[in-house]
Amino acid sequence: MSQISQLQAMDAGTRRREARTVIASSYLGSTIEYYDFLLYATAAAVVFPKVFFSGTDEWVGVVAAYGTFAAGYVARPLGGIIFGHFGDRLGRKNMLIVSMLVMGIASTLIGLVPDASVAGAWGAVMLVILRVCQGIAVGGEWGGAALMALEHSESGKRGFAASFVNAGAPTGAVLGTLVMGAFAALPNAQFLAWGWRVPFLLSFVLLGVGMFVRLKVSESPIFKAALEQEKAEQEQAGRDNARLRQAVPGSAPVRREIPLLQVLRRPKTLIFTMLAGAAGFALQVVLATFSVTYAVSKGADRQGVLYAFAAASFVSIAFVIMGGRLSDKLGRRPVMIGGLVLFIVYLTPMFQLLSSNNIGLIFVAFAVGLMIHSTLFGPLAAFVSEQFGTTSRYTGASLGYQLATLLGAGFTPGIVAQIFKDSGQNTASVVWYLAVMSVVSIVFILLTREPKNNDLQAVGS
């Protein structure tokens, strides 16, 4: 029986159980990956300016630290291309195992990088190299995890299933912030000397847990079905080519097109997807980095701010999943646009709450911001992945998503910090910058087709 026939014949109960297993493993794997990746964001906000860029003006050090942070986002599209190519050729599962291995090792090594007093500028160089490795890993991780959840789920539940992958981001943020916050309770000298390193070293433990789970997951049935169909077509093409070469000596055999080229043949889909998602990542990363730094600079306790952000991130996990579920009913585009509009309205009051020097109000600022953002972030995994065909979906979804993160998040913390510094530390200019980015994404969401009912078993690009 063919893979397609097996997929159709599989009873509903078995499919649901398998889907739940895959969704749970994608969520756990995504949580571990984003613990590592977003832990760096927290460290860039409260540690790296003092450890690797000491002796500079406070906000100059912040901008420099955010520059190393951006290196990970620059590398994410490269990771999407590399892992996407082999994921579309060899399967989703193996690439997820490799991506987790790279991330775990790089994150552990970050905890061992010597500071400026020992290594001088080389400490920052090593930091950038390891951050690039993190970026390549998470660039490959997201696409594989999202596709595994998406391609195992039933039609009409894809937004809900894929949202668990994006829910791994706030879960990882909670875990990383709590661990970093616990060590931030140390005396400042000890925290900056060695305390901040322990959360990164713990990545090695999480790597073992993640690898154990990943090895037990089954390959995507839609991918296997597409691979079998393509194999049959290639065998038929081979027979046709053999007859053609007998009739016309020297004629070239038909070769499978590289997944990246399949995606680039439709650049409009890639560009629109990238611009549609960019603002969501800008808002996400501003909450995780600049907003933390800003609240602390206004006199709030560093540990209190970190715990407030962790608590707000925990609350937002459910809203990410609710956003994905809502998009299954209303469509991806209306839910995402609604989230962006609400965030534009909320930006000014958010910064007012962050500057209050009151941990309760700072928690409210983070919680409301992340809940609004979740309505955008929940449907995003399905929205991006559903734009591409099976044999190029890993490459297309990874590249579109990671280009959106590069454009929206990679340089945003540094740009926002620089705008804030140049404006005499006035948040109005920051609000305008983020609002304009949000409007641009709204326009491109409107220009992009609604993908909720797309046929995932279509093999074409």
PDB file of N, CA and C in Angstrom, residues 77-174:
ATOM      1  N   PRO A  77      18.267  32.929   8.466  1.00  0.00           N
ATOM      2  CA  PRO A  77      17.890  32.536   7.094  1.00  0.00           C
ATOM      3  C   PRO A  77      18.850  31.510   6.497  1.00  0.00           C
ATOM      4  N   LEU A  78      20.154  31.623   6.831  1.00  0.00           N
ATOM      5  CA  LEU A  78      21.120  30.630   6.351  1.00  0.00           C
ATOM      6  C   LEU A  78      20.780  29.262   6.905  1.00  0.00           C
ATOM      7  N   GLY A  79      20.432  29.213   8.188  1.00  0.00           N
ATOM      8  CA  GLY A  79      20.006  27.946   8.772  1.00  0.00           C
ATOM      9  C   GLY A  79      18.756  27.403   8.105  1.00  0.00           C
ATOM     10  N   GLY A  80      17.828  28.313   7.775  1.00  0.00           N
ATOM     11  CA  GLY A  80      16.615  27.889   7.085  1.00  0.00           C
ATOM     12  C   GLY A  80      16.911  27.273   5.730  1.00  0.00           C
ATOM     13  N   ILE A  81      17.864  27.851   4.996  1.00  0.00           N
ATOM     14  CA  ILE A  81      18.229  27.330   3.672  1.00  0.00           C
ATOM     15  C   ILE A  81      18.905  25.967   3.797  1.00  0.00           C
ATOM     16  N   ILE A  82      19.881  25.877   4.712  1.00  0.00           N
ATOM     17  CA  ILE A  82      20.636  24.625   4.857  1.00  0.00           C
ATOM     18  C   ILE A  82      19.738  23.492   5.337  1.00  0.00           C
ATOM     19  N   PHE A  83      19.074  23.707   6.450  1.00  0.00           N
ATOM     20  CA  PHE A  83      18.227  22.653   6.999  1.00  0.00           C
ATOM     21  C   PHE A  83      17.000  22.415   6.117  1.00  0.00           C
ATOM     22  N   GLY A  84      16.491  23.485   5.502  1.00  0.00           N
ATOM     23  CA  GLY A  84      15.345  23.330   4.616  1.00  0.00           C
ATOM     24  C   GLY A  84      15.668  22.452   3.420  1.00  0.00           C
ATOM     25  N   HIS A  85      16.860  22.654   2.841  1.00  0.00           N
ATOM     26  CA  HIS A  85      17.264  21.850   1.673  1.00  0.00           C
ATOM     27  C   HIS A  85      17.258  20.364   2.007  1.00  0.00           C
ATOM     28  N   PHE A  86      17.939  20.015   3.102  1.00  0.00           N
ATOM     29  CA  PHE A  86      18.029  18.596   3.460  1.00  0.00           C
ATOM     30  C   PHE A  86      16.720  18.083   4.062  1.00  0.00           C
ATOM     31  N   GLY A  87      15.960  18.978   4.706  1.00  0.00           N
ATOM     32  CA  GLY A  87      14.659  18.580   5.232  1.00  0.00           C
ATOM     33  C   GLY A  87      13.675  18.253   4.131  1.00  0.00           C
ATOM     34  N   ASP A  88      13.749  18.981   3.006  1.00  0.00           N
ATOM     35  CA  ASP A  88      12.877  18.707   1.868  1.00  0.00           C
ATOM     36  C   ASP A  88      13.366  17.517   1.053  1.00  0.00           C
ATOM     37  N   ARG A  89      14.657  17.183   1.197  1.00  0.00           N
ATOM     38  CA  ARG A  89      15.208  16.052   0.462  1.00  0.00           C
ATOM     39  C   ARG A  89      15.161  14.763   1.280  1.00  0.00           C
ATOM     40  N   LEU A  90      15.543  14.850   2.559  1.00  0.00           N
ATOM     41  CA  LEU A  90      15.751  13.650   3.373  1.00  0.00           C
ATOM     42  C   LEU A  90      14.692  13.440   4.444  1.00  0.00           C
ATOM     43  N   GLY A  91      13.952  14.488   4.800  1.00  0.00           N
ATOM     44  CA  GLY A  91      12.938  14.349   5.836  1.00  0.00           C
ATOM     45  C   GLY A  91      13.093  15.362   6.942  1.00  0.00           C
ATOM     46  N   ARG A  92      11.986  15.591   7.665  1.00  0.00           N
ATOM     47  CA  ARG A  92      11.965  16.622   8.714  1.00  0.00           C
ATOM     48  C   ARG A  92      12.689  16.166   9.981  1.00  0.00           C
ATOM     49  N   LYS A  93      12.506  14.900  10.367  1.00  0.00           N
ATOM     50  CA  LYS A  93      12.941  14.414  11.673  1.00  0.00           C
ATOM     51  C   LYS A  93      14.454  14.527  11.867  1.00  0.00           C
ATOM     52  N   ASN A  94      15.231  14.055  10.916  1.00  0.00           N
ATOM     53  CA  ASN A  94      16.683  14.061  11.078  1.00  0.00           C
ATOM     54  C   ASN A  94      17.245  15.471  11.228  1.00  0.00           C
ATOM     55  N   MET A  95      16.657  16.408  10.495  1.00  0.00           N
ATOM     56  CA  MET A  95      17.144  17.784  10.574  1.00  0.00           C
ATOM     57  C   MET A  95      16.842  18.400  11.944  1.00  0.00           C
ATOM     58  N   LEU A  96      15.722  17.998  12.545  1.00  0.00           N
ATOM     59  CA  LEU A  96      15.392  18.498  13.880  1.00  0.00           C
ATOM     60  C   LEU A  96      16.397  18.001  14.922  1.00  0.00           C
ATOM     61  N   ILE A  97      16.862  16.784  14.759  1.00  0.00           N
ATOM     62  CA  ILE A  97      17.866  16.239  15.687  1.00  0.00           C
ATOM     63  C   ILE A  97      19.182  17.005  15.548  1.00  0.00           C
ATOM     64  N   VAL A  98      19.607  17.259  14.307  1.00  0.00           N
ATOM     65  CA  VAL A  98      20.862  17.985  14.081  1.00  0.00           C
ATOM     66  C   VAL A  98      20.767  19.415  14.605  1.00  0.00           C
ATOM     67  N   SER A  99      19.650  20.086  14.352  1.00  0.00           N
ATOM     68  CA  SER A  99      19.501  21.480  14.790  1.00  0.00           C
ATOM     69  C   SER A  99      19.578  21.593  16.304  1.00  0.00           C
ATOM     70  N   MET A 100      18.970  20.642  17.001  1.00  0.00           N
ATOM     71  CA  MET A 100      19.011  20.676  18.466  1.00  0.00           C
ATOM     72  C   MET A 100      20.425  20.437  18.981  1.00  0.00           C
ATOM     73  N   LEU A 101      21.156  19.557  18.337  1.00  0.00           N
ATOM     74  CA  LEU A 101      22.531  19.274  18.736  1.00  0.00           C
ATOM     75  C   LEU A 101      23.415  20.519  18.587  1.00  0.00           C
ATOM     76  N   VAL A 102      23.289  21.197  17.463  1.00  0.00           N
ATOM     77  CA  VAL A 102      24.075  22.417  17.228  1.00  0.00           C
ATOM     78  C   VAL A 102      23.725  23.485  18.257  1.00  0.00           C
ATOM     79  N   MET A 103      22.439  23.674  18.512  1.00  0.00           N
ATOM     80  CA  MET A 103      22.005  24.703  19.459  1.00  0.00           C
ATOM     81  C   MET A 103      22.521  24.406  20.869  1.00  0.00           C
ATOM     82  N   GLY A 104      22.384  23.165  21.316  1.00  0.00           N
ATOM     83  CA  GLY A 104      22.798  22.811  22.665  1.00  0.00           C
ATOM     84  C   GLY A 104      24.283  23.013  22.898  1.00  0.00           C
ATOM     85  N   ILE A 105      25.094  22.625  21.935  1.00  0.00           N
ATOM     86  CA  ILE A 105      26.552  22.774  22.074  1.00  0.00           C
ATOM     87  C   ILE A 105      26.941  24.248  22.052  1.00  0.00           C
ATOM     88  N   ALA A 106      26.382  25.029  21.123  1.00  0.00           N
ATOM     89  CA  ALA A 106      26.723  26.455  21.024  1.00  0.00           C
ATOM     90  C   ALA A 106      26.333  27.201  22.294  1.00  0.00           C
ATOM     91  N   SER A 107      25.153  26.911  22.820  1.00  0.00           N
ATOM     92  CA  SER A 107      24.676  27.613  24.015  1.00  0.00           C
ATOM     93  C   SER A 107      25.532  27.278  25.233  1.00  0.00           C
ATOM     94  N   THR A 108      25.930  26.013  25.338  1.00  0.00           N
ATOM     95  CA  THR A 108      26.803  25.619  26.447  1.00  0.00           C
ATOM     96  C   THR A 108      28.138  26.355  26.369  1.00  0.00           C
ATOM     97  N   LEU A 109      28.681  26.467  25.179  1.00  0.00           N
ATOM     98  CA  LEU A 109      29.976  27.137  25.005  1.00  0.00           C
ATOM     99  C   LEU A 109      29.892  28.631  25.298  1.00  0.00           C
ATOM    100  N   ILE A 110      28.719  29.260  25.083  1.00  0.00           N
ATOM    101  CA  ILE A 110      28.565  30.680  25.418  1.00  0.00           C
ATOM    102  C   ILE A 110      28.838  30.901  26.903  1.00  0.00           C
ATOM    103  N   GLY A 111      28.423  29.936  27.716  1.00  0.00           N
ATOM    104  CA  GLY A 111      28.663  30.036  29.145  1.00  0.00           C
ATOM    105  C   GLY A 111      30.127  29.937  29.533  1.00  0.00           C
ATOM    106  N   LEU A 112      30.990  29.586  28.585  1.00  0.00           N
ATOM    107  CA  LEU A 112      32.417  29.435  28.855  1.00  0.00           C
ATOM    108  C   LEU A 112      33.268  30.534  28.217  1.00  0.00           C
ATOM    109  N   VAL A 113      32.649  31.478  27.508  1.00  0.00           N
ATOM    110  CA  VAL A 113      33.407  32.550  26.845  1.00  0.00           C
ATOM    111  C   VAL A 113      34.035  33.474  27.897  1.00  0.00           C
ATOM    112  N   PRO A 114      35.356  33.726  27.844  1.00  0.00           N
ATOM    113  CA  PRO A 114      36.000  34.622  28.816  1.00  0.00           C
ATOM    114  C   PRO A 114      35.579  36.070  28.605  1.00  0.00           C
ATOM    115  N   ASP A 115      35.510  36.836  29.685  1.00  0.00           N
ATOM    116  CA  ASP A 115      35.050  38.218  29.588  1.00  0.00           C
ATOM    117  C   ASP A 115      36.153  39.140  29.078  1.00  0.00           C
ATOM    118  N   ALA A 116      35.820  40.448  28.995  1.00  0.00           N
ATOM    119  CA  ALA A 116      36.745  41.417  28.402  1.00  0.00           C
ATOM    120  C   ALA A 116      38.040  41.546  29.195  1.00  0.00           C
ATOM    121  N   SER A 117      38.003  41.346  30.503  1.00  0.00           N
ATOM    122  CA  SER A 117      39.215  41.479  31.308  1.00  0.00           C
ATOM    123  C   SER A 117      40.213  40.365  31.035  1.00  0.00           C
ATOM    124  N   VAL A 118      39.750  39.253  30.499  1.00  0.00           N
ATOM    125  CA  VAL A 118      40.623  38.112  30.204  1.00  0.00           C
ATOM    126  C   VAL A 118      40.973  38.050  28.719  1.00  0.00           C
ATOM    127  N   ALA A 119      39.982  38.152  27.871  1.00  0.00           N
ATOM    128  CA  ALA A 119      40.182  37.943  26.434  1.00  0.00           C
ATOM    129  C   ALA A 119      40.132  39.219  25.621  1.00  0.00           C
ATOM    130  N   GLY A 120      39.806  40.337  26.259  1.00  0.00           N
ATOM    131  CA  GLY A 120      39.687  41.585  25.508  1.00  0.00           C
ATOM    132  C   GLY A 120      38.577  41.512  24.481  1.00  0.00           C
ATOM    133  N   ALA A 121      38.864  42.022  23.283  1.00  0.00           N
ATOM    134  CA  ALA A 121      37.849  42.025  22.227  1.00  0.00           C
ATOM    135  C   ALA A 121      37.546  40.629  21.709  1.00  0.00           C
ATOM    136  N   TRP A 122      38.468  39.666  21.933  1.00  0.00           N
ATOM    137  CA  TRP A 122      38.234  38.315  21.431  1.00  0.00           C
ATOM    138  C   TRP A 122      37.037  37.658  22.107  1.00  0.00           C
ATOM    139  N   GLY A 123      36.723  38.072  23.324  1.00  0.00           N
ATOM    140  CA  GLY A 123      35.540  37.537  23.993  1.00  0.00           C
ATOM    141  C   GLY A 123      34.287  37.844  23.197  1.00  0.00           C
ATOM    142  N   ALA A 124      34.183  39.099  22.734  1.00  0.00           N
ATOM    143  CA  ALA A 124      33.026  39.493  21.931  1.00  0.00           C
ATOM    144  C   ALA A 124      33.011  38.760  20.594  1.00  0.00           C
ATOM    145  N   VAL A 125      34.206  38.521  20.011  1.00  0.00           N
ATOM    146  CA  VAL A 125      34.284  37.796  18.738  1.00  0.00           C
ATOM    147  C   VAL A 125      33.763  36.368  18.905  1.00  0.00           C
ATOM    148  N   MET A 126      34.211  35.704  19.972  1.00  0.00           N
ATOM    149  CA  MET A 126      33.732  34.335  20.237  1.00  0.00           C
ATOM    150  C   MET A 126      32.227  34.317  20.472  1.00  0.00           C
ATOM    151  N   LEU A 127      31.742  35.354  21.138  1.00  0.00           N
ATOM    152  CA  LEU A 127      30.313  35.469  21.396  1.00  0.00           C
ATOM    153  C   LEU A 127      29.531  35.535  20.086  1.00  0.00           C
ATOM    154  N   VAL A 128      30.039  36.319  19.151  1.00  0.00           N
ATOM    155  CA  VAL A 128      29.363  36.468  17.857  1.00  0.00           C
ATOM    156  C   VAL A 128      29.365  35.143  17.088  1.00  0.00           C
ATOM    157  N   ILE A 129      30.505  34.441  17.092  1.00  0.00           N
ATOM    158  CA  ILE A 129      30.592  33.158  16.368  1.00  0.00           C
ATOM    159  C   ILE A 129      29.584  32.152  16.914  1.00  0.00           C
ATOM    160  N   LEU A 130      29.511  32.058  18.238  1.00  0.00           N
ATOM    161  CA  LEU A 130      28.571  31.115  18.844  1.00  0.00           C
ATOM    162  C   LEU A 130      27.132  31.560  18.641  1.00  0.00           C
ATOM    163  N   ARG A 131      26.907  32.871  18.618  1.00  0.00           N
ATOM    164  CA  ARG A 131      25.561  33.382  18.344  1.00  0.00           C
ATOM    165  C   ARG A 131      25.130  33.038  16.924  1.00  0.00           C
ATOM    166  N   VAL A 132      26.074  33.082  15.987  1.00  0.00           N
ATOM    167  CA  VAL A 132      25.778  32.680  14.610  1.00  0.00           C
ATOM    168  C   VAL A 132      25.383  31.205  14.564  1.00  0.00           C
ATOM    169  N   CYS A 133      26.097  30.358  15.312  1.00  0.00           N
ATOM    170  CA  CYS A 133      25.743  28.937  15.377  1.00  0.00           C
ATOM    171  C   CYS A 133      24.338  28.753  15.951  1.00  0.00           C
ATOM    172  N   GLN A 134      24.005  29.532  16.981  1.00  0.00           N
ATOM    173  CA  GLN A 134      22.650  29.498  17.524  1.00  0.00           C
ATOM    174  C   GLN A 134      21.630  29.864  16.452  1.00  0.00           C
ATOM    175  N   GLY A 135      21.942  30.903  15.692  1.00  0.00           N
ATOM    176  CA  GLY A 135      21.017  31.365  14.657  1.00  0.00           C
ATOM    177  C   GLY A 135      20.790  30.323  13.579  1.00  0.00           C
ATOM    178  N   ILE A 136      21.866  29.668  13.149  1.00  0.00           N
ATOM    179  CA  ILE A 136      21.742  28.617  12.137  1.00  0.00           C
ATOM    180  C   ILE A 136      20.866  27.480  12.665  1.00  0.00           C
ATOM    181  N   ALA A 137      21.084  27.129  13.942  1.00  0.00           N
ATOM    182  CA  ALA A 137      20.317  26.030  14.532  1.00  0.00           C
ATOM    183  C   ALA A 137      18.836  26.354  14.645  1.00  0.00           C
ATOM    184  N   VAL A 138      18.507  27.534  15.180  1.00  0.00           N
ATOM    185  CA  VAL A 138      17.093  27.867  15.351  1.00  0.00           C
ATOM    186  C   VAL A 138      16.444  28.142  13.991  1.00  0.00           C
ATOM    187  N   GLY A 139      17.246  28.571  13.003  1.00  0.00           N
ATOM    188  CA  GLY A 139      16.726  28.752  11.651  1.00  0.00           C
ATOM    189  C   GLY A 139      16.259  27.439  11.042  1.00  0.00           C
ATOM    190  N   GLY A 140      16.935  26.338  11.394  1.00  0.00           N
ATOM    191  CA  GLY A 140      16.514  25.031  10.927  1.00  0.00           C
ATOM    192  C   GLY A 140      15.465  24.390  11.805  1.00  0.00           C
ATOM    193  N   GLU A 141      15.498  24.706  13.082  1.00  0.00           N
ATOM    194  CA  GLU A 141      14.575  24.107  14.060  1.00  0.00           C
ATOM    195  C   GLU A 141      13.126  24.489  13.786  1.00  0.00           C
ATOM    196  N   TRP A 142      12.871  25.781  13.621  1.00  0.00           N
ATOM    197  CA  TRP A 142      11.484  26.228  13.563  1.00  0.00           C
ATOM    198  C   TRP A 142      10.726  25.573  12.413  1.00  0.00           C
ATOM    199  N   GLY A 143      11.332  25.587  11.222  1.00  0.00           N
ATOM    200  CA  GLY A 143      10.629  25.045  10.069  1.00  0.00           C
ATOM    201  C   GLY A 143      10.289  23.576  10.234  1.00  0.00           C
ATOM    202  N   GLY A 144      11.251  22.795  10.724  1.00  0.00           N
ATOM    203  CA  GLY A 144      10.998  21.374  10.908  1.00  0.00           C
ATOM    204  C   GLY A 144       9.926  21.110  11.950  1.00  0.00           C
ATOM    205  N   ALA A 145      10.001  21.805  13.080  1.00  0.00           N
ATOM    206  CA  ALA A 145       9.022  21.596  14.153  1.00  0.00           C
ATOM    207  C   ALA A 145       7.624  22.016  13.706  1.00  0.00           C
ATOM    208  N   ALA A 146       7.538  23.168  13.021  1.00  0.00           N
ATOM    209  CA  ALA A 146       6.236  23.649  12.556  1.00  0.00           C
ATOM    210  C   ALA A 146       5.627  22.695  11.538  1.00  0.00           C
ATOM    211  N   LEU A 147       6.464  22.203  10.624  1.00  0.00           N
ATOM    212  CA  LEU A 147       5.946  21.310   9.588  1.00  0.00           C
ATOM    213  C   LEU A 147       5.539  19.954  10.148  1.00  0.00           C
ATOM    214  N   MET A 148       6.291  19.455  11.114  1.00  0.00           N
ATOM    215  CA  MET A 148       5.915  18.180  11.730  1.00  0.00           C
ATOM    216  C   MET A 148       4.535  18.291  12.389  1.00  0.00           C
ATOM    217  N   ALA A 149       4.312  19.382  13.115  1.00  0.00           N
ATOM    218  CA  ALA A 149       3.013  19.583  13.754  1.00  0.00           C
ATOM    219  C   ALA A 149       1.922  19.798  12.713  1.00  0.00           C
ATOM    220  N   LEU A 150       2.214  20.621  11.722  1.00  0.00           N
ATOM    221  CA  LEU A 150       1.234  20.973  10.692  1.00  0.00           C
ATOM    222  C   LEU A 150       0.853  19.756   9.849  1.00  0.00           C
ATOM    223  N   GLU A 151       1.852  18.991   9.428  1.00  0.00           N
ATOM    224  CA  GLU A 151       1.613  17.890   8.488  1.00  0.00           C
ATOM    225  C   GLU A 151       1.066  16.629   9.158  1.00  0.00           C
ATOM    226  N   HIS A 152       1.105  16.588  10.481  1.00  0.00           N
ATOM    227  CA  HIS A 152       0.470  15.480  11.194  1.00  0.00           C
ATOM    228  C   HIS A 152      -0.975  15.797  11.597  1.00  0.00           C
ATOM    229  N   SER A 153      -1.378  17.057  11.483  1.00  0.00           N
ATOM    230  CA  SER A 153      -2.683  17.464  12.016  1.00  0.00           C
ATOM    231  C   SER A 153      -3.783  17.341  10.963  1.00  0.00           C
ATOM    232  N   GLU A 154      -5.021  17.348  11.436  1.00  0.00           N
ATOM    233  CA  GLU A 154      -6.177  17.271  10.554  1.00  0.00           C
ATOM    234  C   GLU A 154      -6.477  18.644   9.956  1.00  0.00           C
ATOM    235  N   SER A 155      -7.125  18.637   8.806  1.00  0.00           N
ATOM    236  CA  SER A 155      -7.571  19.891   8.207  1.00  0.00           C
ATOM    237  C   SER A 155      -8.563  20.582   9.140  1.00  0.00           C
ATOM    238  N   GLY A 156      -8.427  21.879   9.290  1.00  0.00           N
ATOM    239  CA  GLY A 156      -9.282  22.628  10.201  1.00  0.00           C
ATOM    240  C   GLY A 156      -8.696  22.775  11.585  1.00  0.00           C
ATOM    241  N   LYS A 157      -7.565  22.091  11.849  1.00  0.00           N
ATOM    242  CA  LYS A 157      -6.898  22.197  13.153  1.00  0.00           C
ATOM    243  C   LYS A 157      -5.424  22.553  12.997  1.00  0.00           C
ATOM    244  N   ARG A 158      -5.051  22.964  11.791  1.00  0.00           N
ATOM    245  CA  ARG A 158      -3.633  23.190  11.531  1.00  0.00           C
ATOM    246  C   ARG A 158      -3.095  24.399  12.276  1.00  0.00           C
ATOM    247  N   GLY A 159      -3.886  25.459  12.363  1.00  0.00           N
ATOM    248  CA  GLY A 159      -3.443  26.643  13.098  1.00  0.00           C
ATOM    249  C   GLY A 159      -3.217  26.327  14.564  1.00  0.00           C
ATOM    250  N   PHE A 160      -4.127  25.557  15.131  1.00  0.00           N
ATOM    251  CA  PHE A 160      -4.008  25.138  16.530  1.00  0.00           C
ATOM    252  C   PHE A 160      -2.757  24.289  16.732  1.00  0.00           C
ATOM    253  N   ALA A 161      -2.529  23.304  15.849  1.00  0.00           N
ATOM    254  CA  ALA A 161      -1.381  22.405  15.995  1.00  0.00           C
ATOM    255  C   ALA A 161      -0.063  23.161  15.856  1.00  0.00           C
ATOM    256  N   ALA A 162       0.045  23.983  14.817  1.00  0.00           N
ATOM    257  CA  ALA A 162       1.301  24.698  14.572  1.00  0.00           C
ATOM    258  C   ALA A 162       1.574  25.762  15.630  1.00  0.00           C
ATOM    259  N   SER A 163       0.525  26.252  16.277  1.00  0.00           N
ATOM    260  CA  SER A 163       0.718  27.297  17.287  1.00  0.00           C
ATOM    261  C   SER A 163       1.540  26.801  18.470  1.00  0.00           C
ATOM    262  N   PHE A 164       1.544  25.482  18.713  1.00  0.00           N
ATOM    263  CA  PHE A 164       2.330  24.939  19.824  1.00  0.00           C
ATOM    264  C   PHE A 164       3.824  25.151  19.600  1.00  0.00           C
ATOM    265  N   VAL A 165       4.241  25.170  18.340  1.00  0.00           N
ATOM    266  CA  VAL A 165       5.650  25.433  18.048  1.00  0.00           C
ATOM    267  C   VAL A 165       5.999  26.870  18.452  1.00  0.00           C
ATOM    268  N   ASN A 166       5.130  27.818  18.088  1.00  0.00           N
ATOM    269  CA  ASN A 166       5.382  29.208  18.478  1.00  0.00           C
ATOM    270  C   ASN A 166       5.177  29.420  19.970  1.00  0.00           C
ATOM    271  N   ALA A 167       4.328  28.582  20.594  1.00  0.00           N
ATOM    272  CA  ALA A 167       4.172  28.677  22.044  1.00  0.00           C
ATOM    273  C   ALA A 167       5.452  28.280  22.762  1.00  0.00           C
ATOM    274  N   GLY A 168       6.325  27.546  22.069  1.00  0.00           N
ATOM    275  CA  GLY A 168       7.613  27.209  22.652  1.00  0.00           C
ATOM    276  C   GLY A 168       8.484  28.425  22.903  1.00  0.00           C
ATOM    277  N   ALA A 169       8.263  29.507  22.122  1.00  0.00           N
ATOM    278  CA  ALA A 169       9.075  30.716  22.308  1.00  0.00           C
ATOM    279  C   ALA A 169       8.816  31.374  23.667  1.00  0.00           C
ATOM    280  N   PRO A 170       7.548  31.688  24.034  1.00  0.00           N
ATOM    281  CA  PRO A 170       7.341  32.253  25.370  1.00  0.00           C
ATOM    282  C   PRO A 170       7.652  31.266  26.490  1.00  0.00           C
ATOM    283  N   THR A 171       7.444  29.968  26.241  1.00  0.00           N
ATOM    284  CA  THR A 171       7.790  28.981  27.268  1.00  0.00           C
ATOM    285  C   THR A 171       9.294  28.969  27.507  1.00  0.00           C
ATOM    286  N   GLY A 172      10.047  28.995  26.419  1.00  0.00           N
ATOM    287  CA  GLY A 172      11.503  29.067  26.549  1.00  0.00           C
ATOM    288  C   GLY A 172      11.939  30.358  27.207  1.00  0.00           C
ATOM    289  N   ALA A 173      11.218  31.452  26.898  1.00  0.00           N
ATOM    290  CA  ALA A 173      11.529  32.739  27.523  1.00  0.00           C
ATOM    291  C   ALA A 173      11.272  32.692  29.023  1.00  0.00           C
ATOM    292  N   VAL A 174      10.165  32.039  29.418  1.00  0.00           N
ATOM    293  CA  VAL A 174       9.860  31.893  30.844  1.00  0.00           C
ATOM    294  C   VAL A 174      10.965  31.116  31.549  1.00  0.00           C
TER     295      VAL A 174
END
